[in-house]
Coordinates of C-alpha atoms and ligand atoms in Angstrom, one line a residue:
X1492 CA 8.5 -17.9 -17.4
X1493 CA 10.2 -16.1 -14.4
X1494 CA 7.9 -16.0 -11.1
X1495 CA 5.8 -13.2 -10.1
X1496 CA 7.2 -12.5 -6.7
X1497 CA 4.4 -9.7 -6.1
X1498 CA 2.4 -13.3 -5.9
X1499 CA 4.7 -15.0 -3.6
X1500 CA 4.0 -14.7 0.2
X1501 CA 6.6 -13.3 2.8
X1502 CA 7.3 -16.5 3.7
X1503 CA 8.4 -18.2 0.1
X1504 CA 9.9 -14.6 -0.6
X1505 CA 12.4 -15.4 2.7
X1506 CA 12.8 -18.9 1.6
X1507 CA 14.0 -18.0 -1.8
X1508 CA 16.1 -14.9 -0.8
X1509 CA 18.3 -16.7 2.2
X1510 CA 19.1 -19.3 -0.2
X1511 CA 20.2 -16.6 -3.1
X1512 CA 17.4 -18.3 -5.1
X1513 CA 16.4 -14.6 -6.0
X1514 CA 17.9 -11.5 -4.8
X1515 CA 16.2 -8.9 -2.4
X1516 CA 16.3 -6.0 -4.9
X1517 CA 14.7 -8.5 -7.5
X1518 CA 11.6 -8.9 -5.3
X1519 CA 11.6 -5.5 -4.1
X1520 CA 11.7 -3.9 -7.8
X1521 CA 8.6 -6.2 -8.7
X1522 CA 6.6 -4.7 -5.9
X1523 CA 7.7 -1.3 -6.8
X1524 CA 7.0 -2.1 -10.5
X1525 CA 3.6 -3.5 -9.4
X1526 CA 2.9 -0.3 -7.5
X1527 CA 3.7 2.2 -10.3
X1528 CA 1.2 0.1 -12.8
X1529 CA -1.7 -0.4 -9.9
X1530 CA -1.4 2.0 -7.1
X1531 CA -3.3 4.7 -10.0
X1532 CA -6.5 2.5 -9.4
X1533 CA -5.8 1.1 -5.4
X1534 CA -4.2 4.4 -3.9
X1535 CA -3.5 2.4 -0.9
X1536 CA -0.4 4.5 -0.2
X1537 CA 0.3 8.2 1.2
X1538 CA 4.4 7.5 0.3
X1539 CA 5.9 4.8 -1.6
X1540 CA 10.0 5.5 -0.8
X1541 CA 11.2 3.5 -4.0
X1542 CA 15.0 4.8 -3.7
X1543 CA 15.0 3.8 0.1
X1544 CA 13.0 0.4 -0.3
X1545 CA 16.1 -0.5 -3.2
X1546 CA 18.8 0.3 -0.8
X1547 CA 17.2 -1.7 2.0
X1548 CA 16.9 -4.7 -0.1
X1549 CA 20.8 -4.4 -1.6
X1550 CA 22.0 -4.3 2.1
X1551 CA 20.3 -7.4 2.3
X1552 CA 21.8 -8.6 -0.8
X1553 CA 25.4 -7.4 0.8
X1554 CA 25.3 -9.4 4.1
X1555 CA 23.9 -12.7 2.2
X1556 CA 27.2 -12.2 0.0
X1557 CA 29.3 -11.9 3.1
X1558 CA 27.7 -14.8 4.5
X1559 CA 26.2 -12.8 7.3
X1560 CA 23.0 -13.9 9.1
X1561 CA 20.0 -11.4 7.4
X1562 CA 16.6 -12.6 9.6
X1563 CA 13.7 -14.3 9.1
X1564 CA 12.2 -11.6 7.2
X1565 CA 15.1 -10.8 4.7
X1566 CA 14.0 -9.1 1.8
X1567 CA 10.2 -9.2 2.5
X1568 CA 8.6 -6.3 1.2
X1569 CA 6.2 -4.5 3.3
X1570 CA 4.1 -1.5 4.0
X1571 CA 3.5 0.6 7.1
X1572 CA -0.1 2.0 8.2
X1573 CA 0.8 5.9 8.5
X1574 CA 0.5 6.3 12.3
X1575 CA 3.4 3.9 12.8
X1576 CA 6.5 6.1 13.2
X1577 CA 9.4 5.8 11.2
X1578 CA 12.7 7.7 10.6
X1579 CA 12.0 7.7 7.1
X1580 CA 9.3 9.8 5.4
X1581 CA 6.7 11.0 7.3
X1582 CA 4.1 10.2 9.9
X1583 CA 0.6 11.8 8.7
X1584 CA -1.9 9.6 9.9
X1585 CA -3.9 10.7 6.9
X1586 CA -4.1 14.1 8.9
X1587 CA -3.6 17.8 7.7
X1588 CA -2.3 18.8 11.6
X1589 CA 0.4 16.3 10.8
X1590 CA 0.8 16.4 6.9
X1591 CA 4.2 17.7 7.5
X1592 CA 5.4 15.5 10.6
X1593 CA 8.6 13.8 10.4
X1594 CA 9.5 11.2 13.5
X1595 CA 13.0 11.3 14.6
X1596 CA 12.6 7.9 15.9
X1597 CA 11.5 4.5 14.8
X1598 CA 8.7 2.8 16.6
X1599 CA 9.5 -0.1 18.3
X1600 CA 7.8 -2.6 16.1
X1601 CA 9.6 -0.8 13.5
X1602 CA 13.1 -1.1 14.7
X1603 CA 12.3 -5.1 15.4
X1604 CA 11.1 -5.4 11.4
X1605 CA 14.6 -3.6 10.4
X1606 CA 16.7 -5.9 12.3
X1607 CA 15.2 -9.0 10.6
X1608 CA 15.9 -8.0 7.1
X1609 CA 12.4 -6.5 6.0
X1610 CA 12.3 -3.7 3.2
X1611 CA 9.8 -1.0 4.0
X1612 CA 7.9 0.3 0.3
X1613 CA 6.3 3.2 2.3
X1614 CA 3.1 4.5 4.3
X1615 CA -0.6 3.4 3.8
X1616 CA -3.1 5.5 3.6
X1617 CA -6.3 5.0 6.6
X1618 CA -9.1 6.9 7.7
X1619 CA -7.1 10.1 10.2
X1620 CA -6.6 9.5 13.3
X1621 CA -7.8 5.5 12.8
X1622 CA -11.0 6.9 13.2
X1623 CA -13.6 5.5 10.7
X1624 CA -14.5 2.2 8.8
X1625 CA -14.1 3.0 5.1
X1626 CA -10.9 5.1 4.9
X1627 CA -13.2 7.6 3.8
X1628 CA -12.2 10.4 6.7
X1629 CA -8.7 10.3 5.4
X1630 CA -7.9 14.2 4.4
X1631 CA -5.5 12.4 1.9
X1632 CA -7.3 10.7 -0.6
X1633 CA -9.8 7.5 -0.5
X1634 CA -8.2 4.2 -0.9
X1635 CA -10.4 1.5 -3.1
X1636 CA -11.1 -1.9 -2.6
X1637 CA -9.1 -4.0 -5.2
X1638 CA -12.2 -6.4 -5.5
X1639 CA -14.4 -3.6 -6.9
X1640 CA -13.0 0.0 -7.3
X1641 CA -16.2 1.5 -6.7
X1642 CA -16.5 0.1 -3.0
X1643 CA -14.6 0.7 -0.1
X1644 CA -11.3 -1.2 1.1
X1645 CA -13.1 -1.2 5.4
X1646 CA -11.0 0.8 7.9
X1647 CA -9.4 2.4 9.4
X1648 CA -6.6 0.1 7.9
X1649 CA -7.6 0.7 4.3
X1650 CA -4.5 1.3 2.8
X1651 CA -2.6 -1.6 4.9
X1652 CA -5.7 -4.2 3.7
X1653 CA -5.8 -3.1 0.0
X1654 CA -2.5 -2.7 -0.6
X1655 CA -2.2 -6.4 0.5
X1656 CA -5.3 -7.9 -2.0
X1657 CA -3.6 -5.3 -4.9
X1658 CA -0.1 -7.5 -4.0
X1659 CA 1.9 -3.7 -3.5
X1660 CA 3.1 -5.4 -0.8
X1661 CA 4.1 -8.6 0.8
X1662 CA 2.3 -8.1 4.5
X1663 CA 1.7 -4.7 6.3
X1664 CA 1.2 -3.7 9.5
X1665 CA -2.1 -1.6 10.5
X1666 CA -3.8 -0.9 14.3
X1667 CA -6.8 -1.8 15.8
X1668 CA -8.9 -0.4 18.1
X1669 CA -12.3 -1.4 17.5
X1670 CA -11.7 -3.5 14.2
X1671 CA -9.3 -1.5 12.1
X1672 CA -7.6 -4.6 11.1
X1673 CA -10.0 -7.2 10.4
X1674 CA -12.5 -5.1 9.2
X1675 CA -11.0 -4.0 6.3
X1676 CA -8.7 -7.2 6.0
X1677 CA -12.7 -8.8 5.8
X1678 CA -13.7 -6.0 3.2
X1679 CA -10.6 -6.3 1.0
X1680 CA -10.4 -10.4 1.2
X1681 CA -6.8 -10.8 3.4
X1682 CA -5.9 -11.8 6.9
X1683 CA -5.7 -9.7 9.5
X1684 CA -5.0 -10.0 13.3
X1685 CA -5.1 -8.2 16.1
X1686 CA -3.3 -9.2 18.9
X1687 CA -3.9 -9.4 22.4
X1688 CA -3.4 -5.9 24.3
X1689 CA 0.1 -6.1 25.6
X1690 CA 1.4 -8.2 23.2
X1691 CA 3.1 -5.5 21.1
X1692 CA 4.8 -2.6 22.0
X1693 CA 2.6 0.6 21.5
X1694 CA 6.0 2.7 21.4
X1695 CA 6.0 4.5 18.3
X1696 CA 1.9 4.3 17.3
X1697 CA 0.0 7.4 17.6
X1698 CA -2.3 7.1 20.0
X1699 CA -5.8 7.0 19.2
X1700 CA -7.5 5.1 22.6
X1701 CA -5.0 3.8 24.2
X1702 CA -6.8 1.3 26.5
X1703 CA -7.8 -0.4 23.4
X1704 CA -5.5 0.1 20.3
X1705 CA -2.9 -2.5 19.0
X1706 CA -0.4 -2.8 15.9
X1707 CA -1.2 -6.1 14.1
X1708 CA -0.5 -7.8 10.5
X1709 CA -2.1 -8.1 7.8
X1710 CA -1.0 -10.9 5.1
X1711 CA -1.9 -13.0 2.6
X1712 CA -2.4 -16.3 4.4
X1713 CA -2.2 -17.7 7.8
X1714 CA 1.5 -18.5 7.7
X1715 CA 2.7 -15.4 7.1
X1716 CA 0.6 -14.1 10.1
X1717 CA 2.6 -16.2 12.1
X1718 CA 5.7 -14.7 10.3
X1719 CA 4.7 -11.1 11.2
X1720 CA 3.7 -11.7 14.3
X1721 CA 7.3 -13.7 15.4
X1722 CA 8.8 -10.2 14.1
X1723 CA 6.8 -7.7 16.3
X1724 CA 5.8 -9.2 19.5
X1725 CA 7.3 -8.9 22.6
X1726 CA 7.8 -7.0 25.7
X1727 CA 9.1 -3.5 25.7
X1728 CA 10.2 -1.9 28.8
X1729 CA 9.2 1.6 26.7
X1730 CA 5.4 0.5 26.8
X1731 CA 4.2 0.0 30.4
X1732 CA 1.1 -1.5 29.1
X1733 CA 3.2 -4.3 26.9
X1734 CA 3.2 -7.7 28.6
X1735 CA 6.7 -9.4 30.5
X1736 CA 5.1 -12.5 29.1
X1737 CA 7.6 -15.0 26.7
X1738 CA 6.1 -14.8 23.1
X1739 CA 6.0 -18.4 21.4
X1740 CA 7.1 -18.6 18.1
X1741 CA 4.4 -18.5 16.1
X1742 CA 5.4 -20.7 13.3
X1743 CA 5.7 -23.6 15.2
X1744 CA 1.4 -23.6 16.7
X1745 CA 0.3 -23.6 13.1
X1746 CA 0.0 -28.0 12.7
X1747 CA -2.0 -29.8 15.2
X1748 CA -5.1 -29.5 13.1
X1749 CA -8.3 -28.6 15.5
X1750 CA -9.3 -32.4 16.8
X1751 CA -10.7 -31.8 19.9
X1752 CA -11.4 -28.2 19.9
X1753 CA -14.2 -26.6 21.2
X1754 CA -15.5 -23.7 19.1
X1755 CA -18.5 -21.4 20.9
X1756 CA -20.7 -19.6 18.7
X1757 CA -22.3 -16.4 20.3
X1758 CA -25.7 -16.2 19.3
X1759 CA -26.2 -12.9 20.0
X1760 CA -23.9 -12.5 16.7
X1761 CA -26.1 -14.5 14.5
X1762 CA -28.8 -12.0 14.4
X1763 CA -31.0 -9.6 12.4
X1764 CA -28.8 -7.2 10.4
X1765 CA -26.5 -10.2 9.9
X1766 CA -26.6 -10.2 5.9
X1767 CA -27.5 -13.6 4.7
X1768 CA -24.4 -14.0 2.2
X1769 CA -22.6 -13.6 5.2
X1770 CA -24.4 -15.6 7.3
X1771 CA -24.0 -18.6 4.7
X1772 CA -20.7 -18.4 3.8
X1773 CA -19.5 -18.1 7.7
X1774 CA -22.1 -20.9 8.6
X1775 CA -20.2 -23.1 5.7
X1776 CA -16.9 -22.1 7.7
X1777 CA -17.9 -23.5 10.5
X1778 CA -19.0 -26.3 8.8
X1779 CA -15.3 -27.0 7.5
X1780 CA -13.8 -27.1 11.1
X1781 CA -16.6 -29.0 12.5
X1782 CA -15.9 -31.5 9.9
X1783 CA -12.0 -31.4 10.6
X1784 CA -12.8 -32.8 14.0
X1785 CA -14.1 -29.4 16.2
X1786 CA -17.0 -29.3 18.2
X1787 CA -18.8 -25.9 18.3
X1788 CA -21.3 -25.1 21.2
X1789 CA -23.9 -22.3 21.5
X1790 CA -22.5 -19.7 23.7
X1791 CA -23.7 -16.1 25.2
X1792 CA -21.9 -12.8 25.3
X1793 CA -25.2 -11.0 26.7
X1794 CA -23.4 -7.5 26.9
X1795 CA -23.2 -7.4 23.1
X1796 CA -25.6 -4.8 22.3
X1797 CA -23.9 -2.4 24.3
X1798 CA -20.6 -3.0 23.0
X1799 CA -20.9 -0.2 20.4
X1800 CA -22.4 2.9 22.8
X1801 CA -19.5 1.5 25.2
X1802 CA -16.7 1.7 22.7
X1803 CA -17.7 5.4 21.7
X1804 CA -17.6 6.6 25.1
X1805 CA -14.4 5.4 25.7
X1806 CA -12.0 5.5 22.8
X1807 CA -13.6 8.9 21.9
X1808 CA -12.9 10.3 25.9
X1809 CA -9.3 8.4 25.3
X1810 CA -8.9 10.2 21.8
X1811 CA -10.2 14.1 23.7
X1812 CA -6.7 13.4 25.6
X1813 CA -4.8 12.1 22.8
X1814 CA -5.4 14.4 20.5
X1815 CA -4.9 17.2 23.0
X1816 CA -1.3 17.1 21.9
X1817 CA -2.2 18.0 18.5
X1818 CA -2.0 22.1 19.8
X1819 CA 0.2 23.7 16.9
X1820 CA 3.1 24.6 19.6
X1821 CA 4.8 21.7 20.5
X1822 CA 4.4 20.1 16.7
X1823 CA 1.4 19.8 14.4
X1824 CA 0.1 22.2 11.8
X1825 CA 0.3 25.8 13.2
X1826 CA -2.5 28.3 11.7
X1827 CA 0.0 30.8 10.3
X1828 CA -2.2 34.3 10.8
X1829 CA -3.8 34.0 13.8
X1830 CA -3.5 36.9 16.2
X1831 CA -3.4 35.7 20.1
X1832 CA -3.1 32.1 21.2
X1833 CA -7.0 31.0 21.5
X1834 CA -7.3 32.4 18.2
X1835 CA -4.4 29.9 17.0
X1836 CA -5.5 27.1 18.6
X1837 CA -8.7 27.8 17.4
X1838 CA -7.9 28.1 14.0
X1839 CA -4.9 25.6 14.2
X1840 CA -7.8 22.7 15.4
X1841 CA -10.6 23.6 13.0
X1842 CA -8.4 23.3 9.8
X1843 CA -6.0 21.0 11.0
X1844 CA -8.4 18.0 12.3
X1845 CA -11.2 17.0 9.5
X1846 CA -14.9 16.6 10.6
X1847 CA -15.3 13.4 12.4
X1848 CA -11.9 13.3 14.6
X1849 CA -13.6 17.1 16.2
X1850 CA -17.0 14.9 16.7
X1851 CA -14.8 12.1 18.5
X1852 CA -12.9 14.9 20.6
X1853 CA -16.1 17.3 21.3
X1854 CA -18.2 13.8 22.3
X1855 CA -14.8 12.5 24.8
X1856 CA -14.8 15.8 26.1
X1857 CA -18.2 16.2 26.7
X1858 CA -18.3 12.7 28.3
X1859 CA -15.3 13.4 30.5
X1860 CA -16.4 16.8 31.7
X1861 CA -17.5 17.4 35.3
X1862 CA -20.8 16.4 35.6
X1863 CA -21.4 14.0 32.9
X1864 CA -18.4 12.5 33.7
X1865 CA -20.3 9.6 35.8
X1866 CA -23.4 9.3 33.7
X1867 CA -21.2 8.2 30.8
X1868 CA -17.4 7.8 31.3
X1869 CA -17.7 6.3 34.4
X1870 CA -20.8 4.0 33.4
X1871 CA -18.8 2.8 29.8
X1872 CA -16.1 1.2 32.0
X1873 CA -18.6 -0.7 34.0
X1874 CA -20.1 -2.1 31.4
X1875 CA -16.3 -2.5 30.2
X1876 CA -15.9 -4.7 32.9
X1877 CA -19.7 -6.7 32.3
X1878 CA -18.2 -7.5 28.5
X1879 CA -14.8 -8.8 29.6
X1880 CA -17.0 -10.8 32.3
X1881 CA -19.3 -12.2 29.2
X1882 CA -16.0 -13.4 27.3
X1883 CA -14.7 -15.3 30.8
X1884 CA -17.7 -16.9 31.1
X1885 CA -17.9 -18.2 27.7
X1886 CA -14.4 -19.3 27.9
X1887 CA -15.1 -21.4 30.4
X1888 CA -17.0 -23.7 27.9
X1889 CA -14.9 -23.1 24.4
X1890 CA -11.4 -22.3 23.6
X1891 CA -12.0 -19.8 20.5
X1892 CA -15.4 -18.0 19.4
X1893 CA -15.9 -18.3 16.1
X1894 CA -18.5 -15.3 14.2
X1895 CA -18.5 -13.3 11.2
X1896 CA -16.2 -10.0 11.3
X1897 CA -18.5 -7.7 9.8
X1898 CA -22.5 -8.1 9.0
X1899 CA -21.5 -7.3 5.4
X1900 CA -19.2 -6.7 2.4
X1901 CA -17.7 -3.6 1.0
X1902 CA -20.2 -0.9 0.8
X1903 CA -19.9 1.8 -1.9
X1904 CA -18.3 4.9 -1.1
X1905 CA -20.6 7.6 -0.1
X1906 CA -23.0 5.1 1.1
X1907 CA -22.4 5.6 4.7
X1908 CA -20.9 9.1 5.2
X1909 CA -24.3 10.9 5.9
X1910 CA -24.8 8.7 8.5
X1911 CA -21.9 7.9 11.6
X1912 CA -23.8 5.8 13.7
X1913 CA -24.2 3.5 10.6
X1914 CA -20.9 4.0 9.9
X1915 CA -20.0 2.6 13.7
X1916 CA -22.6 -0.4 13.3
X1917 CA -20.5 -1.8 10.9
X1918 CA -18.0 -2.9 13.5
X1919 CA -20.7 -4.4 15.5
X1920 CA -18.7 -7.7 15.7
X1921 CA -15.3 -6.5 16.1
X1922 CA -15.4 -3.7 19.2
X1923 CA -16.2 -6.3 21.7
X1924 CA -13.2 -7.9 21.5
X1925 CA -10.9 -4.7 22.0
X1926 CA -12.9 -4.0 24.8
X1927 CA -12.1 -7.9 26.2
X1928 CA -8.3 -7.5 25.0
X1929 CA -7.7 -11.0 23.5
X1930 CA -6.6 -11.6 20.2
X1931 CA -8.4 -11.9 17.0
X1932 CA -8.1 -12.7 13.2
X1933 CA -10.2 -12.4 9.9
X1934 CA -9.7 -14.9 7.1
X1935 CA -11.6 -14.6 4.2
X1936 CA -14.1 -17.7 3.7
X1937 CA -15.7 -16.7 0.5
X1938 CA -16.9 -14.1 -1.9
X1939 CA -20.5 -12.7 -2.3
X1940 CA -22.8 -12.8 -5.3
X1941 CA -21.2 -9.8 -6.5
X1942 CA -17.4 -11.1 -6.1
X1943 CA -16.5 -8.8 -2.8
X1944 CA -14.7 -10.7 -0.3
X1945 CA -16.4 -12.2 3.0
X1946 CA -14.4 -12.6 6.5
X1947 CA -14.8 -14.9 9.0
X1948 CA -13.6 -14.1 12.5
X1949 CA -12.2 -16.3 15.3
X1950 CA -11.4 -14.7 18.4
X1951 CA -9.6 -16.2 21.5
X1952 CA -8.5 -16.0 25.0
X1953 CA -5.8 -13.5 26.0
X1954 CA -2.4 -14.6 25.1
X1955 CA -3.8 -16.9 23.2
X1956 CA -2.9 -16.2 20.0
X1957 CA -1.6 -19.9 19.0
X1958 CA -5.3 -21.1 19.0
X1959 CA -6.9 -18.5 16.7
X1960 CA -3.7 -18.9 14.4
X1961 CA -4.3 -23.1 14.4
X1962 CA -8.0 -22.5 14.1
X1963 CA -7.6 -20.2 11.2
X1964 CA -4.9 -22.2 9.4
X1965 CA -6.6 -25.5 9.2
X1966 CA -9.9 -24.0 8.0
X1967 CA -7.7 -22.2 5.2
X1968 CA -6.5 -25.8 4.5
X1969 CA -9.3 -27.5 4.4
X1970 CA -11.6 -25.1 3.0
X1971 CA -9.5 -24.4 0.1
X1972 CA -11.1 -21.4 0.1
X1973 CA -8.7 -19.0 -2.1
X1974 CA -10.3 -15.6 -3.9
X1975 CA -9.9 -14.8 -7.2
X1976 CA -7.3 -12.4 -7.5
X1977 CA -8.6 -8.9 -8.1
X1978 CA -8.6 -8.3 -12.1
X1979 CA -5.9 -4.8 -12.0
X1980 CA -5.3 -4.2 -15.2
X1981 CA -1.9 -2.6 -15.6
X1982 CA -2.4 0.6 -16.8
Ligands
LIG2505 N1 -14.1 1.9 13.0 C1 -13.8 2.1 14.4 C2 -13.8 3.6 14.8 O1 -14.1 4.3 13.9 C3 -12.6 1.4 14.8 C4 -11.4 2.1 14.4 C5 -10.1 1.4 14.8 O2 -10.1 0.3 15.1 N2 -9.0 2.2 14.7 O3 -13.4 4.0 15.8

């Protein structure tokens, strides 16, 4: 029987195409095959580019003929959350202001995937503007989770996590500002990291808060996280904010096991509104890399309950600025009847941006403006600075914080749309770390009751991303913990 490459990881799909075991367009015509029988049930994607993603993968094919060097990612399959800019297609970020918008340039991360051989299958659907934990605010469509297609793949990343567990692609990429990656990597049962702020070039991402947001991977296993993250780290001289720091290759931190490692459990994470399926099944996780030789101690991150109010003062007065750009002029969806030029922007705003991006921009506004602008702006980065103090401190006595990444699976959709601040609660575990900067990563570590994938979250100092990746990959091999693939029948 021939193999099911939509199966495969990036990694055995690179092995097997640099030594002409299989050829590009091979692999890549599965995944597009795969997505015409699923993508009716996921609708992970806003584009799927099926005539570009075949002509990728033959000039592949041509340099391996002519003997030419093709990259570590040559022929890998992947897909693109849709506020990363790319020359092909469009750039919507699941928005109507820019449900037209076509980039003429590549982001930075993009242009670093192209030159090591990877095939791009199109753009994912997420929540507009990354704004939102269920992909629900996308004026699109809404993405399901491949576990259960009545519940919701997380978000903002939706479309980058589901498309992953619905194998439509190989790996994506997706951004995080307050969870977007391993929230819905937790939801939808796949890993997903976000990397230390600086690490990867912001050139190219729409801006949501830029203090705060990072492009990151998401992939089937550890490995290929390592593989990703080889491909798109790095210092830009086009992002100020991205570090002149050397970037290890990944690949190479993954052995070493955790012997020795000290792993600090914040207890201020372990408390009520903690579900206890997730509780046990993260509890067991740490269990498995105690008994691989770590040693986890009780630690403290006392700022914690103020980590959400915090985060929605400041990405929201980020996004007020952000989005400012958005004005119908320069680019963006331009009201067509509208008589002077507040009656455009006016009009050009309301229809343009759906109903939670204007609460983000009316509440960053309104905590920016003159008068306020203390009481809240100015107090969020304060306490900014108490939360980054709290991770210090409890770095001084571990070397990775291990918690769950969200307090519980996939909800059903609806279930919190009446309700934002619920909505926001749900990232309770994940904002405090963009707020830090260092890196982080969901793995899955089980499945609840009802079969919907549970993630487990290990966060670590800045720049270091080789500890998390180490941590993560010897609890996926000794756990053994692999989910049962999501039943999609083809239809
Ligand atoms: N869910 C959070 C929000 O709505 C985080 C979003 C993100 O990380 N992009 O802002």
């Amino acid at each position: 029987m021939s193999q099911d490459w939509t199966r495969a990881t990036a990694y055995d799909i690179r092995e097997a195409v640099k030594s002409g075991a299989v050829r590009a367009e091979t692999v890549t015509q599965a995944y597009l095959d795969r997505i015409a029988a699923v993508e009716n049930q996921v609708l992970a994607y806003n584009e799927v580019w099926n005539d570009h993603a075949l002509a990728m993968a033959r000039a592949v094919d041509a340099k391996i003929a002519q003997g030419e060097d093709v990259g570590p990612l040559a022929g890998v399959p992947i897909g693109l959350k849709d506020l990363i800019c790319t020359t092909e297609g469009r750039t919507t970020c699941s928005s109507k202001i820019l449900a037209n918008y076509q980039s003429p340039f590549d982001a930075t991360c993009v242009e670093r995937l192209r030159a090591q051989g990877a095939v791009f299958l199109g753009k994912l659907n997420m929540d507009e503007f990354a704004m939102g934990s269920s992909t629900e605010n996308s004026a699109t469509h809404q993405t399901r989770n491949p576990f259960n297609l009545e519940c919701v793949p997380g978000g903002s990343s939706g479309g980058s996590a589901a498309s992953v567990s619905a194998n439509e692609c190989a790996f994506s990429l997706g951004s995080d500002t307050g969870g977007s990656i391993r929230q819905p990597a937790a939801l939808s049962g796949c890993v997903g990291l976000k990397p230390t702020y600086g690490r990867v070039s912001r050139w190219g991402l729409v801006a949501f808060a830029s203090s705060l947001d990072q492009i990151g991977p998401l992939t089937k296993d550890v490995r290929d996280q390592a593989l990703a993250l080889n491909a798109i780290c790095g210092h830009d001289p086009r992002d100020s904010t991205s570090a002149p720091l050397e970037v290890p290759d990944f690949t190479a931190c993954l052995e070493g096991g955790v012997e020795g490692l000290t792993i600090g459990v914040p207890k201020e994470y372990f408390t009520e509104g903690l579900g206890d399926e997730v509780r046990g099944k993260v509890e067991a996780a740490l269990n498995v890399l105690r008994d691989s030789g770590a040693k986890t101690v009780e630690v403290s991150l006392p700022h914690t309950s103020y980590a959400v109010a915090v985060y929605y003062i400041i990405c929201t007065a980020e996004a007020s600025a952000n989005l400012a750009r958005f004005d119908g002029v320069r680019y963006g969806y331009r009201h067509p009847e509208a008589k002077d030029m507040r009656e455009m922007y006016v009009l050009s705003k309301s229809e343009g941006f759906g109903p939670e991006v204007q609460r983000r921009i009316m509440l960053g506004t309104y905590a920016l403006s003159s008068g306020y602008y203390d009481a809240y702006y100015l107090k969020a980065q304060k306490v900014r600075a108490l939360i980054k103090r709290d991770f210090d401190r409890a770095y001084e006595q571990c070397d990775v914080i291990a918690t769950p990444t969200t307090p519980t699976p996939a909800f059903k959709f609806g279930a919190k749309t009446d309700n934002p601040l619920e909505m926001y609660l749900n990232d309770i575990y994940t904002i405090s770390l963009n707020l830090y900067g260092g890196p982080g990563i969901s793995v899955p570590c089980g499945q609840s009751a009802d079969g919907l994938p549970i993630g487990f979250q290990i966060m670590g100092k800045v720049f270091d991303e080789a500890a998390i990746l180490r941590t993560a990959y010897t609890y996926e091999q000794r756990s053994g913990v692999k989910l049962a693939a999501p039943e999609l029948a083809a239809s």
